[in-house]
Coordinates of C-alpha atoms in Angstrom, one line a residue:
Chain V
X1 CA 109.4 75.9 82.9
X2 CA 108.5 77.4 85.9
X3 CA 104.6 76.8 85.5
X4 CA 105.6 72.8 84.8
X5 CA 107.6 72.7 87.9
X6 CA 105.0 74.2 90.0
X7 CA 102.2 71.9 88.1
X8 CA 104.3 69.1 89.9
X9 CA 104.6 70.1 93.1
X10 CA 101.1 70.6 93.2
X11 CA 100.0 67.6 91.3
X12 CA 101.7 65.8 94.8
X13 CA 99.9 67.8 97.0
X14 CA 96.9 67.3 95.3
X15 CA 97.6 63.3 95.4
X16 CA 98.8 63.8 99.5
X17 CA 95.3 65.9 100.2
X18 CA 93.3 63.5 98.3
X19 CA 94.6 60.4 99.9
X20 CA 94.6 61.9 103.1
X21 CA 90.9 62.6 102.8
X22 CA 89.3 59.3 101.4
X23 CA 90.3 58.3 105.1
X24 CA 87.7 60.5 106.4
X25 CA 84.5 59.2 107.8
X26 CA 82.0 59.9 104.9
X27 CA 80.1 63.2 104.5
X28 CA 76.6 63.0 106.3
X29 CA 77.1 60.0 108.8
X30 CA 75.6 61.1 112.2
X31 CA 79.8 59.1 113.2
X32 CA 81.5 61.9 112.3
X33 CA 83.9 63.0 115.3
X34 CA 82.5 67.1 115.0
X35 CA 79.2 65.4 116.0
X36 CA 80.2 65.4 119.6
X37 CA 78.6 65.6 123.0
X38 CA 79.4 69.9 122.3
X39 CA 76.9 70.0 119.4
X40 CA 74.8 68.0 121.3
X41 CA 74.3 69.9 124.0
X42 CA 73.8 72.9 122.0
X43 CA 71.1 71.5 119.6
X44 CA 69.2 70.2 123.4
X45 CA 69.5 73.2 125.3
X46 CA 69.9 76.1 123.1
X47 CA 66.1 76.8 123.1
X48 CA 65.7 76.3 126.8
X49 CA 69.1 78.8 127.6
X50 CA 68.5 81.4 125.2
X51 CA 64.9 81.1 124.3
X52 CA 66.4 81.5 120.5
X53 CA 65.1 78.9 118.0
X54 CA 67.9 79.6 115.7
X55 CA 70.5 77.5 117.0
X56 CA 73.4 79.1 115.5
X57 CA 72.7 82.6 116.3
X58 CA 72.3 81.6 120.2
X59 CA 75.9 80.1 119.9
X60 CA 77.3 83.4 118.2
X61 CA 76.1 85.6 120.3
X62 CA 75.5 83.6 123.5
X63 CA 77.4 80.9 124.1
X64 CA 80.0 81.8 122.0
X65 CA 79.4 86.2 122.2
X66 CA 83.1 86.5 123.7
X67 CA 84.6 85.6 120.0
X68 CA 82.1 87.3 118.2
X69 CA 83.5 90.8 119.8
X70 CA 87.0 89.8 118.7
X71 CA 85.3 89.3 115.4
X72 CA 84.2 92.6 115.4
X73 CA 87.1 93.7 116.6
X74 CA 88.7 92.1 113.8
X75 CA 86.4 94.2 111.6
X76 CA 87.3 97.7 113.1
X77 CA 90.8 96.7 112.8
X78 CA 91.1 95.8 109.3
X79 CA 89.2 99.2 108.8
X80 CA 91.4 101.5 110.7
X81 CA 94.2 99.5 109.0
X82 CA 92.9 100.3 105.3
X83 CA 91.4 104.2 106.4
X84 CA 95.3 104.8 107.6
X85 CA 97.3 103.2 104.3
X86 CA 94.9 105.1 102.2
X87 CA 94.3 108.5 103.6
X88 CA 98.1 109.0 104.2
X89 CA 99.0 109.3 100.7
X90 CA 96.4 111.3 99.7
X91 CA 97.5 114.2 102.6
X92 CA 100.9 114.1 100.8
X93 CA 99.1 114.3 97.3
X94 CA 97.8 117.1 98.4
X95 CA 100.7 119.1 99.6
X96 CA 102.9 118.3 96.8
X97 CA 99.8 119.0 94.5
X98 CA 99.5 122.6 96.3
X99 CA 103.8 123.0 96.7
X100 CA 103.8 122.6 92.6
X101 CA 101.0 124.9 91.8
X102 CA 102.9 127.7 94.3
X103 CA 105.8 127.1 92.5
X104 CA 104.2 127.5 89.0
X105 CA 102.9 130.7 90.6
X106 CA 106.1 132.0 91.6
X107 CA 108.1 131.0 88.7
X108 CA 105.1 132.5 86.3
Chain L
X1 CA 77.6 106.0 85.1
X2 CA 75.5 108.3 83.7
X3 CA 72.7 105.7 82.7
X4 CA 68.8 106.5 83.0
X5 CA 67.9 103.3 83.0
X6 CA 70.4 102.1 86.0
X7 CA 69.5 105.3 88.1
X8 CA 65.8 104.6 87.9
X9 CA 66.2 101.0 88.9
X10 CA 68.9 101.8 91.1
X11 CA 66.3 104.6 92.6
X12 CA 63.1 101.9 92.7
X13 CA 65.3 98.7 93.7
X14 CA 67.4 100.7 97.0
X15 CA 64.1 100.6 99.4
X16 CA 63.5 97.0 99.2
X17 CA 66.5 96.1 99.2
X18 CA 67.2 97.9 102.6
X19 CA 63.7 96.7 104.0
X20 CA 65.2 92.7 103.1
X21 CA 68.3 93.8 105.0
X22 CA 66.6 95.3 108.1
X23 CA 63.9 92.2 108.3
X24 CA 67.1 89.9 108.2
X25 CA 68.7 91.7 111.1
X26 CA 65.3 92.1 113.4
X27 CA 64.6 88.5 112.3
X28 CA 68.2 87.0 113.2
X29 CA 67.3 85.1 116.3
X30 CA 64.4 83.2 114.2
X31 CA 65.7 82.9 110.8
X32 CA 68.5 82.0 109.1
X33 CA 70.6 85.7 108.9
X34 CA 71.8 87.3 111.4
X35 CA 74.0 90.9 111.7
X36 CA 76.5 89.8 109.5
X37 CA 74.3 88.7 106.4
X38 CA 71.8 91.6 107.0
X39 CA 74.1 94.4 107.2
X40 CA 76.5 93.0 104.1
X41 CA 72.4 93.3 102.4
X42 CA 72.2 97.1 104.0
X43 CA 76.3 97.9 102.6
X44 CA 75.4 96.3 99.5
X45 CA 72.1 99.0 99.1
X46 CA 74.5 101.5 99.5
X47 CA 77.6 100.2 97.6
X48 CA 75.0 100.1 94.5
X49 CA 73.5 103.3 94.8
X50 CA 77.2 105.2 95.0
X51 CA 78.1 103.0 92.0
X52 CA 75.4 104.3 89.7
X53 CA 74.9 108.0 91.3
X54 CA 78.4 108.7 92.1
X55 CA 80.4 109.0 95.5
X56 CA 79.6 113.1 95.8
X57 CA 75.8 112.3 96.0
X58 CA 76.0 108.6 98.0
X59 CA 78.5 110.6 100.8
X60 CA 75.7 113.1 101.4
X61 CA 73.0 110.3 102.0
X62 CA 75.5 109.0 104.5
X63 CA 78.6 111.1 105.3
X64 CA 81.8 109.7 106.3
X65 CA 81.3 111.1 109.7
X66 CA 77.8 109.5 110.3
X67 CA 79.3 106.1 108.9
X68 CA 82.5 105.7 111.7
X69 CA 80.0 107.2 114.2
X70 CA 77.3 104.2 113.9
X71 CA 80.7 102.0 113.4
X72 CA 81.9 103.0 116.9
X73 CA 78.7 102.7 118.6
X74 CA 78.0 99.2 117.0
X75 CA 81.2 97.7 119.2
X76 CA 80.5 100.2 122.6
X77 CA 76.9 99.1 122.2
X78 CA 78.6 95.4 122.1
X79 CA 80.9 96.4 124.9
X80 CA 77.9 97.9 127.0
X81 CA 75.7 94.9 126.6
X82 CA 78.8 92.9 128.1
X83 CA 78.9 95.1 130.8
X84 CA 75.5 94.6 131.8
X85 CA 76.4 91.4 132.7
X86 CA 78.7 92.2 134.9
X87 CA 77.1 94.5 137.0
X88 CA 74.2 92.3 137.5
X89 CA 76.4 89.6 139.2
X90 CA 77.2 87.5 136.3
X91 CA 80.1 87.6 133.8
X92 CA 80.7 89.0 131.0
X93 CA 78.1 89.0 128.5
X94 CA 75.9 86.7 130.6
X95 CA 72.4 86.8 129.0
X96 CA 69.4 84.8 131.0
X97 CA 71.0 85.1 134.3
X98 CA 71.9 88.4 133.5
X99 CA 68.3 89.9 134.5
X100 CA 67.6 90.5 130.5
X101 CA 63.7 90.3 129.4
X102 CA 63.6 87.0 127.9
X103 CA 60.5 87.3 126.4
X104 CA 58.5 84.0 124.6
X105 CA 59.7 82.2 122.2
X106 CA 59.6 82.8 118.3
X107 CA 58.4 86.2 118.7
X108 CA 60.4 89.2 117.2
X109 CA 61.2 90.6 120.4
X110 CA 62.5 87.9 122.7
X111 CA 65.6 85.8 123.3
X112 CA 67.4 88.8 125.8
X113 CA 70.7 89.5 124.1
X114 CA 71.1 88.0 121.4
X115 CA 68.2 90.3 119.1
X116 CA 70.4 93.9 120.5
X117 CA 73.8 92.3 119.7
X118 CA 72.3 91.5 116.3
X119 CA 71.7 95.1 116.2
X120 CA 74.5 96.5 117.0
X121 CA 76.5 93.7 114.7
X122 CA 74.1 94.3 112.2
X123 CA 74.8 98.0 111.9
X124 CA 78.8 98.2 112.3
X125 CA 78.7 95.4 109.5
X126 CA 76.8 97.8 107.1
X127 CA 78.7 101.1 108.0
X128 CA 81.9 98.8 107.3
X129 CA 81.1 97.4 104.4
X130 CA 80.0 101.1 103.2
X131 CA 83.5 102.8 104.4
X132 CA 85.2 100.1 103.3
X133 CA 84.1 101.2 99.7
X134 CA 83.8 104.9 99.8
X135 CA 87.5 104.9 101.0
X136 CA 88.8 102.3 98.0
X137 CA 87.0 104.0 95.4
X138 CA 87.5 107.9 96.3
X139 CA 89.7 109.7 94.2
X140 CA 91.2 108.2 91.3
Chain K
X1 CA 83.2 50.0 92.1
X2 CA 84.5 49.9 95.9
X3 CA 86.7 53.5 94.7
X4 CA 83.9 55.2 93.1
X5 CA 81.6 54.6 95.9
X6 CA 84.3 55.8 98.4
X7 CA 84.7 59.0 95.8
X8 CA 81.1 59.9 95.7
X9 CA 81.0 59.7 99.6
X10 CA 84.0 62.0 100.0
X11 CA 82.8 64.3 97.5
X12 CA 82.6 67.8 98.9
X13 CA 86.3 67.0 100.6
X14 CA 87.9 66.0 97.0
X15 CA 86.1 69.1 95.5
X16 CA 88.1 71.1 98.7
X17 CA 91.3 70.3 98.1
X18 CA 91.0 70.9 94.2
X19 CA 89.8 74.3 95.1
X20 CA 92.8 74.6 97.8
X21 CA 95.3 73.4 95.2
X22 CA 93.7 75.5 92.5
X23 CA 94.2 78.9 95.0
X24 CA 97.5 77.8 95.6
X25 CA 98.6 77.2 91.8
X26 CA 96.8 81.1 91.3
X27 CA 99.1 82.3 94.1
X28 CA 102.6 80.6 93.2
X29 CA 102.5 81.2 89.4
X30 CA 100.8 84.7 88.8
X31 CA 103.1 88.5 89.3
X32 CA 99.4 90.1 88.8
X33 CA 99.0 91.1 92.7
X34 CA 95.1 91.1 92.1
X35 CA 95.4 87.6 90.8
X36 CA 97.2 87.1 94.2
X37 CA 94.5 88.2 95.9
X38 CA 92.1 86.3 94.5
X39 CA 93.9 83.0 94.6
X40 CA 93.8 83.6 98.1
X41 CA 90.0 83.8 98.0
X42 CA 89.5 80.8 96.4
X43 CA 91.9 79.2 98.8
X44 CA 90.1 80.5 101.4
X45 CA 86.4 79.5 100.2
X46 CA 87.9 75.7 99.9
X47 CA 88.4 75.9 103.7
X48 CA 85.4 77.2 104.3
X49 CA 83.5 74.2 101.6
X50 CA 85.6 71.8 103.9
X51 CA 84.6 72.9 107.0
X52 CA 80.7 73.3 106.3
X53 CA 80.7 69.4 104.6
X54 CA 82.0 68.3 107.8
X55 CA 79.1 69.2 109.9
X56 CA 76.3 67.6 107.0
X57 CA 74.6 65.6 108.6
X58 CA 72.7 63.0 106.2
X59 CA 68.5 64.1 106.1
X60 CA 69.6 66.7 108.1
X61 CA 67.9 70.2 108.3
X62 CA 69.1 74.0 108.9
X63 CA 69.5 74.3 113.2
X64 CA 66.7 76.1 113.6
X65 CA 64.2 74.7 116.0
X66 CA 60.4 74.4 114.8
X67 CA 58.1 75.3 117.8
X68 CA 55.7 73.1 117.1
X69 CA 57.4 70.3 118.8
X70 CA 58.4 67.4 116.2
X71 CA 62.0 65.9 116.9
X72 CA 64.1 67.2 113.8
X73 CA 67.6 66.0 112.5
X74 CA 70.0 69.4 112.6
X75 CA 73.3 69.5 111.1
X76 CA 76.0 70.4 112.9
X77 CA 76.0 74.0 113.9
X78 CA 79.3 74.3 115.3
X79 CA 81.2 74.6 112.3
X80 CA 78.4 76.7 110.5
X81 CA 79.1 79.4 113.5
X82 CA 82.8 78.7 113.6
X83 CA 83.0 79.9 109.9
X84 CA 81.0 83.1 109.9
X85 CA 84.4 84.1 112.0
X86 CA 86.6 82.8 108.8
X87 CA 84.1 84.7 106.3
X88 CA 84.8 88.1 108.4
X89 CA 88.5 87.7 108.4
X90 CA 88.8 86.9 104.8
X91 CA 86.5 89.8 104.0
X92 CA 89.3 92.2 106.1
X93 CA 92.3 90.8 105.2
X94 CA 90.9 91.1 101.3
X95 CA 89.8 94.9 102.2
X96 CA 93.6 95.2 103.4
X97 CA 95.7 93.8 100.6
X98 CA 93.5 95.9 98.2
X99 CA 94.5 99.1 100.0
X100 CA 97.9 97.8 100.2
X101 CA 97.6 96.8 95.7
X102 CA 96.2 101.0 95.2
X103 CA 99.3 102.0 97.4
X104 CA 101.7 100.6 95.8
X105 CA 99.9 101.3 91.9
X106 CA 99.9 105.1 93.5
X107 CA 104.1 104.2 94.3
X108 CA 105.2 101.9 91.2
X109 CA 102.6 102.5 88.8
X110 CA 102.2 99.1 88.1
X111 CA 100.8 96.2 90.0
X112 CA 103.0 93.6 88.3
X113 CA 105.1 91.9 91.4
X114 CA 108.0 91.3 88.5
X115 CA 108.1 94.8 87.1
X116 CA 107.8 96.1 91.0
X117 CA 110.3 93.8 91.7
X118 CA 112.6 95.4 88.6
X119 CA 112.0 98.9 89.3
X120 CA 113.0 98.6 93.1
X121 CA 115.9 97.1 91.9
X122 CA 117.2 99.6 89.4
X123 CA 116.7 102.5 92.6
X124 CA 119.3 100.5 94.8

């Protein structure tokens, strides 16, 4: 019942996203609006600027190097995030581990 | 786990696989790559060779110390390079006018910043990607 | 044939928000948390499908500039270096809900979001 339901729902949104996309210019025409006057001054001057003929890594780590150190920042985050869920239980683990094995002790 | 034919492999295979992931780093102002892609190839050398050896022997390769260590320094390196900038008259993370050795074009060492940031990306990618795992998989 | 034509040129976009809708469908109907998880993924790798078709550029070639001189057509790099950011997050914000799923298997001893769901409310 609830899968059906849901099956709906997305059966519209799937119709709505569909729709909405056929309006799009088509994939590959040089028309599309992200072709701008941005991208073209990157694909003209990158070499010239950076001296880099990879065009994408002189706009990650030149043009662009101010979002690719909140990237990594993102990175060291998610990391310190994971190392302090993780390791917090296993300190408690521990103890209660050691607490129970005393108490076996004693009561033995 | 306790396969002879996967350690053997595992043991031939790790080299190479390392060698791809460093020439994709050093390479990742010529060639498609870059830090991120080369150091998920360097994690993934690791991440196989604790999977068939075991976490005790892949921690003493690389300890859990050395790992955070080389991830710190990746960003401070970053943060340094930024700095440079700064100091020279520029801003932030400036990188021709920034005095950096430019270099010519298409060879390995060239392009100022962008080949040491690659570096330093390239390596906190790989000591992520490696703590990331030891710390999921340990215990258990 | 006006509709098919206009189908095969939005290809890659239609494919997109399959995948999208697919994630989502994963995410709303599953308890499994890891099947959470990866319905997020896949929702995730329909943005970043959607995002790389828009910058294809038609007879267009990776952006990286030969040094022997002849004028090439590059696709659009933006977007290429706009989602190396998107592939990063995804990658932590996978790492994070894992560690979050082994938490709460180490609490509940299951990873069932109904049974979880159950069990927290037979404590209150």
């Amino acid at each position: 019942m609830k899968k059906i339901f849901f099956m709906i729902v997305l059966a519209g949104l799937l119709i709505l996203l569909v729709t909405s996309v056929m309006e799009m210019p088509g994939i590959g025409s040089i028309d599309n609006p992200a072709y701008n006057e941005v991208t073209r001054y990157y694909v003209e001057n990158a070499i010239t600027d950076s001296n880099a003929p990879n065009i994408i890594a002189s706009i990650i780590t030149d043009y662009r190097a101010f979002d690719t150190l909140g990237e990594t920042t993102v990175l060291f985050t998610s990391i310190a995030a994971v190392i302090s869920v993780l390791s917090l239980g296993h300190h408690h683990g521990h103890k209660n581990h050691n607490s129970e094995e005393k108490v076996e002790k004693q009561h033995g | 786990m306790d396969d002879l034919i996967v350690k053997t492999i595992t043991r031939l295979i790790v080299p190479f696989i390392q060698l791809y992931g460093i020439f994709i780093i050093l390479h990742g102002h010529l060639s498609p790559g870059g830090g991120f892609s080369g150091g998920a190839i360097l994690g993934a050398s690791i991440v196989l060779y604790s999977l068939s050896f075991g976490l005790e022997k892949a921690s003493k390769k690389l300890s859990h110390e050395a790992s955070s260590i080389i991830e710190s320094a990746g960003i401070l390196w970053y943060i340094a390079l930024g700095l440079v900038g700064i100091f020279m008259g520029g801003y932030f993370l400036t990188n021709r006018a920034a005095g950096f050795p430019m270099g010519e074009a298409g060879a390995v060492i060239s392009s100022g910043m962008i080949a040491l940031i690659t570096l330093g990306i390239g390596a906190k990618v790989a000591s992520t990607m490696i703590t990331l795992f030891h710390t999921i998989i340990k215990e258990d | 044939m006006e509709i098919f034509k206009a189908i095969i040129e939005h290809i890659n976009y239609i494919a997109a928000a399959t995948l999208f809708v697919i994630g989502l469908y994963t995410v709303l109907t599953h308890s499994n948390l890891l099947k959470k998880v990866i319905g997020i993924n896949i929702m995730e790798t329909s943005i970043f499908l959607f995002f790389v078709s828009i910058g294809y550029v038609s007879g267009g070639g990776s952006p990286i500039i030969s040094l022997g001189g002849e004028r090439q057509i590059f696709i659009n790099p933006v977007p290429s270096a706009l989602i190396l950011t998107g592939i990063v997050v995804a990658v932590s914000i996978t790492a994070y809900s894992l560690s979050l799923i082994i938490k709460l298997h180490e609490t509940y001893g299951t990873i069932d979001m109904d049974e979880i769901m159950e069990l927290r409310g037979e404590k209150n």
